[in-house]
Amino acid sequence: MTTVLAPVAGTAIGLAAVPDPVFSQAMVGPGSAIDPQREPGQAVAPISGTIVKLHAHAYIVVGEDGRGVLVHLGIDTVQLKGEGFRLLAVEGDRVRAGQPVVFWDPAAVEAGGRSPICSVVALDAAAGEVNGEVRGGVGAGDELFEWS
Amino acid sequence: MAERKVTVMSEVGLHARPAATFVQTAVQAPFDVTVAKFGVPPVSAKSILSVLALDVRQGETIVISADADGADELLDRLAAIASAP
C-alpha cells in the first residue's frame, strides 16, 4: 500500500471537482485534488521515490515499487511555459515524500485566468485502488489518500 | 510486426487529453502495444505513467508497434489520436 500525501496546502475537494474532464473523469487515473491556499508556497513530493518527469507545472514521482504519482499544478498551466514556477529539484532526483519540488503562487495562476486546482493522480491504478480519501483542509505533506 | 510512424501534432504533445485517450485506446487491445521515440527504448502504450514519462512534445515523431493479428486497425486508431492537432 502507498500513502499519497497532499502536495500543496488547501482544501481537498476530490478529483471529480476539477474543472477539466481529463482529470474529473479520471481519464488519467484515480486520485484526488486540492483547491490550494492562494499564497506562494512549495509543492512537495506526494510519495518517496525518483522524479522521473519534472515540468514546472507538473511532475511525476515513481516509488521503488514502480508506482507513479502525477501532481499537476493548476489547469492549462502548461500554457504558462514555466512562468511563475521555480524548480526546487531536478529531474532524476530521489526525493522523500514531503520534500519540496516546485515553488509556485496559486494566486498568480488564478490572476492569469486559470484555475490553480491541483490534481494528484495514481497512474495506472484501477479505480478501486484509491481509498481513504481525505476531504477538507490539508497542509502540504498531510495524508491525502491510500493506494492499495 | 506492424508499426505506424507519426508526428505528434497536439500543442501539448502526447500529454493530458491526447495521452489519456491514447492509453485508454491501447489498453483495449488483447496484445502488447509499444510506443517509442527516437533514441529512447519502446515503452508500453498501455501505461499512462510510461507514456507521460516518454514526454513526447509537439513535432516529435513516434513509432507505435504491435505484433499480433488484427493490430492494424488499432494502430491506425492510435496513430490518428497521436497525430491529431
PDB file of N, CA, C and O in Angstrom, chain A residues 20-22 26-28 52-53 55 60 62 66-68 70 78-79 81 123-124, chain B residues 11-12 15-18 20-21 23-24 46-50 52-55 57:
ATOM      1  N   ASP A  20     -11.673  20.236 -15.331  1.00  0.00           N
ATOM      2  CA  ASP A  20     -11.050  19.734 -16.547  1.00  0.00           C
ATOM      3  C   ASP A  20     -11.408  18.252 -16.635  1.00  0.00           C
ATOM      4  O   ASP A  20     -10.988  17.455 -15.787  1.00  0.00           O
ATOM      5  N   PRO A  21     -12.189  17.873 -17.653  1.00  0.00           N
ATOM      6  CA  PRO A  21     -12.668  16.484 -17.727  1.00  0.00           C
ATOM      7  C   PRO A  21     -11.559  15.446 -17.809  1.00  0.00           C
ATOM      8  O   PRO A  21     -11.775  14.291 -17.434  1.00  0.00           O
ATOM      9  N   VAL A  22     -10.393  15.837 -18.290  1.00  0.00           N
ATOM     10  CA  VAL A  22      -9.283  14.878 -18.342  1.00  0.00           C
ATOM     11  C   VAL A  22      -8.996  14.343 -16.937  1.00  0.00           C
ATOM     12  O   VAL A  22      -8.711  13.167 -16.743  1.00  0.00           O
ATOM     13  N   ALA A  26     -11.369  11.090 -14.481  1.00  0.00           N
ATOM     14  CA  ALA A  26     -10.326  10.109 -14.158  1.00  0.00           C
ATOM     15  C   ALA A  26      -9.727   9.477 -15.413  1.00  0.00           C
ATOM     16  O   ALA A  26      -9.326   8.315 -15.409  1.00  0.00           O
ATOM     17  N   MET A  27      -9.663  10.251 -16.509  1.00  0.00           N
ATOM     18  CA  MET A  27      -9.067   9.722 -17.742  1.00  0.00           C
ATOM     19  C   MET A  27      -7.592   9.393 -17.541  1.00  0.00           C
ATOM     20  O   MET A  27      -7.062   8.467 -18.146  1.00  0.00           O
ATOM     21  N   VAL A  28      -6.927  10.190 -16.711  1.00  0.00           N
ATOM     22  CA  VAL A  28      -5.503   9.943 -16.451  1.00  0.00           C
ATOM     23  C   VAL A  28      -5.353   8.872 -15.374  1.00  0.00           C
ATOM     24  O   VAL A  28      -4.382   8.116 -15.380  1.00  0.00           O
ATOM     25  N   VAL A  52      10.714  11.208 -12.100  1.00  0.00           N
ATOM     26  CA  VAL A  52      11.008  10.741 -13.461  1.00  0.00           C
ATOM     27  C   VAL A  52      10.680  11.811 -14.491  1.00  0.00           C
ATOM     28  O   VAL A  52      11.193  11.777 -15.611  1.00  0.00           O
ATOM     29  N   LYS A  53       9.796  12.757 -14.135  1.00  0.00           N
ATOM     30  CA  LYS A  53       9.465  13.837 -15.059  1.00  0.00           C
ATOM     31  C   LYS A  53       9.218  15.083 -14.237  1.00  0.00           C
ATOM     32  O   LYS A  53       8.474  15.059 -13.252  1.00  0.00           O
ATOM     33  N   HIS A  55       8.216  18.962 -15.025  1.00  0.00           N
ATOM     34  CA  HIS A  55       7.898  20.182 -15.730  1.00  0.00           C
ATOM     35  C   HIS A  55       7.643  21.227 -14.654  1.00  0.00           C
ATOM     36  O   HIS A  55       7.461  20.890 -13.488  1.00  0.00           O
ATOM     37  N   ILE A  60       6.082  13.930 -11.941  1.00  0.00           N
ATOM     38  CA  ILE A  60       5.751  12.542 -11.640  1.00  0.00           C
ATOM     39  C   ILE A  60       6.856  11.974 -10.757  1.00  0.00           C
ATOM     40  O   ILE A  60       8.040  12.064 -11.101  1.00  0.00           O
ATOM     41  N   VAL A  62       8.059   8.380  -9.033  1.00  0.00           N
ATOM     42  CA  VAL A  62       7.865   6.930  -9.071  1.00  0.00           C
ATOM     43  C   VAL A  62       8.582   6.305  -7.876  1.00  0.00           C
ATOM     44  O   VAL A  62       9.783   6.530  -7.674  1.00  0.00           O
ATOM     45  N   GLY A  66       7.649   0.974  -8.291  1.00  0.00           N
ATOM     46  CA  GLY A  66       7.273   1.257  -9.665  1.00  0.00           C
ATOM     47  C   GLY A  66       5.995   2.057  -9.821  1.00  0.00           C
ATOM     48  O   GLY A  66       5.606   2.398 -10.942  1.00  0.00           O
ATOM     49  N   ARG A  67       5.337   2.345  -8.707  1.00  0.00           N
ATOM     50  CA  ARG A  67       4.097   3.125  -8.797  1.00  0.00           C
ATOM     51  C   ARG A  67       4.417   4.603  -8.990  1.00  0.00           C
ATOM     52  O   ARG A  67       5.261   5.162  -8.290  1.00  0.00           O
ATOM     53  N   GLY A  68       3.696   5.234  -9.916  1.00  0.00           N
ATOM     54  CA  GLY A  68       3.931   6.633 -10.207  1.00  0.00           C
ATOM     55  C   GLY A  68       2.748   7.500  -9.812  1.00  0.00           C
ATOM     56  O   GLY A  68       1.597   7.125 -10.024  1.00  0.00           O
ATOM     57  N   LEU A  70       1.251  11.419 -10.304  1.00  0.00           N
ATOM     58  CA  LEU A  70       1.336  12.684 -11.028  1.00  0.00           C
ATOM     59  C   LEU A  70       0.775  13.807 -10.170  1.00  0.00           C
ATOM     60  O   LEU A  70      -0.317  13.672  -9.602  1.00  0.00           O
ATOM     61  N   VAL A  78       0.255  24.389 -18.497  1.00  0.00           N
ATOM     62  CA  VAL A  78       1.324  24.140 -19.465  1.00  0.00           C
ATOM     63  C   VAL A  78       1.520  25.381 -20.339  1.00  0.00           C
ATOM     64  O   VAL A  78       2.625  25.678 -20.797  1.00  0.00           O
ATOM     65  N   GLN A  79       0.418  26.141 -20.531  1.00  0.00           N
ATOM     66  CA  GLN A  79       0.481  27.338 -21.379  1.00  0.00           C
ATOM     67  C   GLN A  79       1.363  28.434 -20.790  1.00  0.00           C
ATOM     68  O   GLN A  79       1.795  29.335 -21.493  1.00  0.00           O
ATOM     69  N   LYS A  81       4.254  28.028 -19.679  1.00  0.00           N
ATOM     70  CA  LYS A  81       5.641  27.711 -20.055  1.00  0.00           C
ATOM     71  C   LYS A  81       6.623  27.975 -18.913  1.00  0.00           C
ATOM     72  O   LYS A  81       7.738  28.476 -19.124  1.00  0.00           O
ATOM     73  N   LEU A 123      -1.126   6.893 -11.169  1.00  0.00           N
ATOM     74  CA  LEU A 123      -1.013   6.492 -12.580  1.00  0.00           C
ATOM     75  C   LEU A 123      -1.079   4.977 -12.729  1.00  0.00           C
ATOM     76  O   LEU A 123      -0.438   4.247 -11.979  1.00  0.00           O
ATOM     77  N   ASP A 124      -1.853   4.522 -13.694  1.00  0.00           N
ATOM     78  CA  ASP A 124      -2.047   3.092 -13.979  1.00  0.00           C
ATOM     79  C   ASP A 124      -2.749   2.342 -12.847  1.00  0.00           C
ATOM     80  O   ASP A 124      -2.722   1.114 -12.799  1.00  0.00           O
TER      81      ASP A 124
ATOM     82  N   GLU B  11      -0.678  20.579 -29.537  1.00  0.00           N
ATOM     83  CA  GLU B  11       0.136  21.638 -28.944  1.00  0.00           C
ATOM     84  C   GLU B  11       0.770  21.182 -27.632  1.00  0.00           C
ATOM     85  O   GLU B  11       1.889  21.564 -27.301  1.00  0.00           O
ATOM     86  N   VAL B  12       0.037  20.347 -26.878  1.00  0.00           N
ATOM     87  CA  VAL B  12       0.561  19.898 -25.576  1.00  0.00           C
ATOM     88  C   VAL B  12       1.404  18.634 -25.715  1.00  0.00           C
ATOM     89  O   VAL B  12       1.872  18.083 -24.716  1.00  0.00           O
ATOM     90  N   HIS B  15       0.481  14.470 -24.042  1.00  0.00           N
ATOM     91  CA  HIS B  15       0.236  14.700 -22.628  1.00  0.00           C
ATOM     92  C   HIS B  15      -1.261  14.943 -22.455  1.00  0.00           C
ATOM     93  O   HIS B  15      -1.989  15.038 -23.434  1.00  0.00           O
ATOM     94  N   ALA B  16      -1.675  15.062 -21.204  1.00  0.00           N
ATOM     95  CA  ALA B  16      -3.046  15.444 -20.898  1.00  0.00           C
ATOM     96  C   ALA B  16      -4.052  14.606 -21.681  1.00  0.00           C
ATOM     97  O   ALA B  16      -3.954  13.383 -21.701  1.00  0.00           O
ATOM     98  N   ARG B  17      -4.995  15.268 -22.360  1.00  0.00           N
ATOM     99  CA  ARG B  17      -6.064  14.520 -23.030  1.00  0.00           C
ATOM    100  C   ARG B  17      -5.548  13.573 -24.122  1.00  0.00           C
ATOM    101  O   ARG B  17      -5.969  12.410 -24.170  1.00  0.00           O
ATOM    102  N   PRO B  18      -4.657  14.023 -25.025  1.00  0.00           N
ATOM    103  CA  PRO B  18      -4.182  13.081 -26.042  1.00  0.00           C
ATOM    104  C   PRO B  18      -3.533  11.836 -25.427  1.00  0.00           C
ATOM    105  O   PRO B  18      -3.748  10.720 -25.909  1.00  0.00           O
ATOM    106  N   ALA B  20      -4.108  10.524 -22.417  1.00  0.00           N
ATOM    107  CA  ALA B  20      -5.123   9.706 -21.747  1.00  0.00           C
ATOM    108  C   ALA B  20      -5.943   8.926 -22.776  1.00  0.00           C
ATOM    109  O   ALA B  20      -6.204   7.730 -22.608  1.00  0.00           O
ATOM    110  N   THR B  21      -6.329   9.592 -23.872  1.00  0.00           N
ATOM    111  CA  THR B  21      -7.109   8.929 -24.917  1.00  0.00           C
ATOM    112  C   THR B  21      -6.290   7.829 -25.589  1.00  0.00           C
ATOM    113  O   THR B  21      -6.796   6.737 -25.872  1.00  0.00           O
ATOM    114  N   VAL B  23      -3.795   6.049 -24.310  1.00  0.00           N
ATOM    115  CA  VAL B  23      -3.633   4.885 -23.421  1.00  0.00           C
ATOM    116  C   VAL B  23      -4.966   4.145 -23.260  1.00  0.00           C
ATOM    117  O   VAL B  23      -5.003   2.906 -23.285  1.00  0.00           O
ATOM    118  N   GLN B  24      -6.060   4.900 -23.131  1.00  0.00           N
ATOM    119  CA  GLN B  24      -7.376   4.254 -22.984  1.00  0.00           C
ATOM    120  C   GLN B  24      -7.709   3.406 -24.213  1.00  0.00           C
ATOM    121  O   GLN B  24      -8.382   2.381 -24.093  1.00  0.00           O
ATOM    122  N   LYS B  46       0.154   0.998 -23.083  1.00  0.00           N
ATOM    123  CA  LYS B  46      -0.986   0.796 -22.179  1.00  0.00           C
ATOM    124  C   LYS B  46      -0.759   1.430 -20.811  1.00  0.00           C
ATOM    125  O   LYS B  46      -1.632   1.353 -19.950  1.00  0.00           O
ATOM    126  N   SER B  47       0.415   2.001 -20.604  1.00  0.00           N
ATOM    127  CA  SER B  47       0.737   2.606 -19.305  1.00  0.00           C
ATOM    128  C   SER B  47       0.770   4.120 -19.417  1.00  0.00           C
ATOM    129  O   SER B  47       1.602   4.687 -20.124  1.00  0.00           O
ATOM    130  N   ILE B  48      -0.123   4.789 -18.680  1.00  0.00           N
ATOM    131  CA  ILE B  48      -0.128   6.256 -18.712  1.00  0.00           C
ATOM    132  C   ILE B  48       1.159   6.788 -18.094  1.00  0.00           C
ATOM    133  O   ILE B  48       1.700   7.802 -18.542  1.00  0.00           O
ATOM    134  N   LEU B  49       1.671   6.078 -17.087  1.00  0.00           N
ATOM    135  CA  LEU B  49       2.956   6.501 -16.496  1.00  0.00           C
ATOM    136  C   LEU B  49       4.062   6.472 -17.550  1.00  0.00           C
ATOM    137  O   LEU B  49       4.808   7.437 -17.706  1.00  0.00           O
ATOM    138  N   SER B  50       4.139   5.372 -18.309  1.00  0.00           N
ATOM    139  CA  SER B  50       5.195   5.240 -19.308  1.00  0.00           C
ATOM    140  C   SER B  50       5.051   6.273 -20.421  1.00  0.00           C
ATOM    141  O   SER B  50       6.037   6.860 -20.872  1.00  0.00           O
ATOM    142  N   LEU B  52       3.463   9.236 -20.305  1.00  0.00           N
ATOM    143  CA  LEU B  52       3.757  10.595 -19.826  1.00  0.00           C
ATOM    144  C   LEU B  52       5.259  10.781 -19.606  1.00  0.00           C
ATOM    145  O   LEU B  52       5.821  11.838 -19.913  1.00  0.00           O
ATOM    146  N   ALA B  53       5.915   9.730 -19.086  1.00  0.00           N
ATOM    147  CA  ALA B  53       7.350   9.830 -18.833  1.00  0.00           C
ATOM    148  C   ALA B  53       8.151   9.879 -20.134  1.00  0.00           C
ATOM    149  O   ALA B  53       9.250  10.425 -20.170  1.00  0.00           O
ATOM    150  N   LEU B  54       7.589   9.309 -21.216  1.00  0.00           N
ATOM    151  CA  LEU B  54       8.249   9.371 -22.525  1.00  0.00           C
ATOM    152  C   LEU B  54       8.334  10.822 -23.009  1.00  0.00           C
ATOM    153  O   LEU B  54       9.241  11.183 -23.756  1.00  0.00           O
ATOM    154  N   ASP B  55       7.371  11.626 -22.545  1.00  0.00           N
ATOM    155  CA  ASP B  55       7.433  13.079 -22.735  1.00  0.00           C
ATOM    156  C   ASP B  55       7.568  13.474 -24.207  1.00  0.00           C
ATOM    157  O   ASP B  55       8.525  14.129 -24.608  1.00  0.00           O
ATOM    158  N   ARG B  57       6.839  15.641 -27.261  1.00  0.00           N
ATOM    159  CA  ARG B  57       6.436  17.034 -27.485  1.00  0.00           C
ATOM    160  C   ARG B  57       5.857  17.206 -28.888  1.00  0.00           C
ATOM    161  O   ARG B  57       6.079  16.372 -29.766  1.00  0.00           O
TER     162      ARG B  57
END
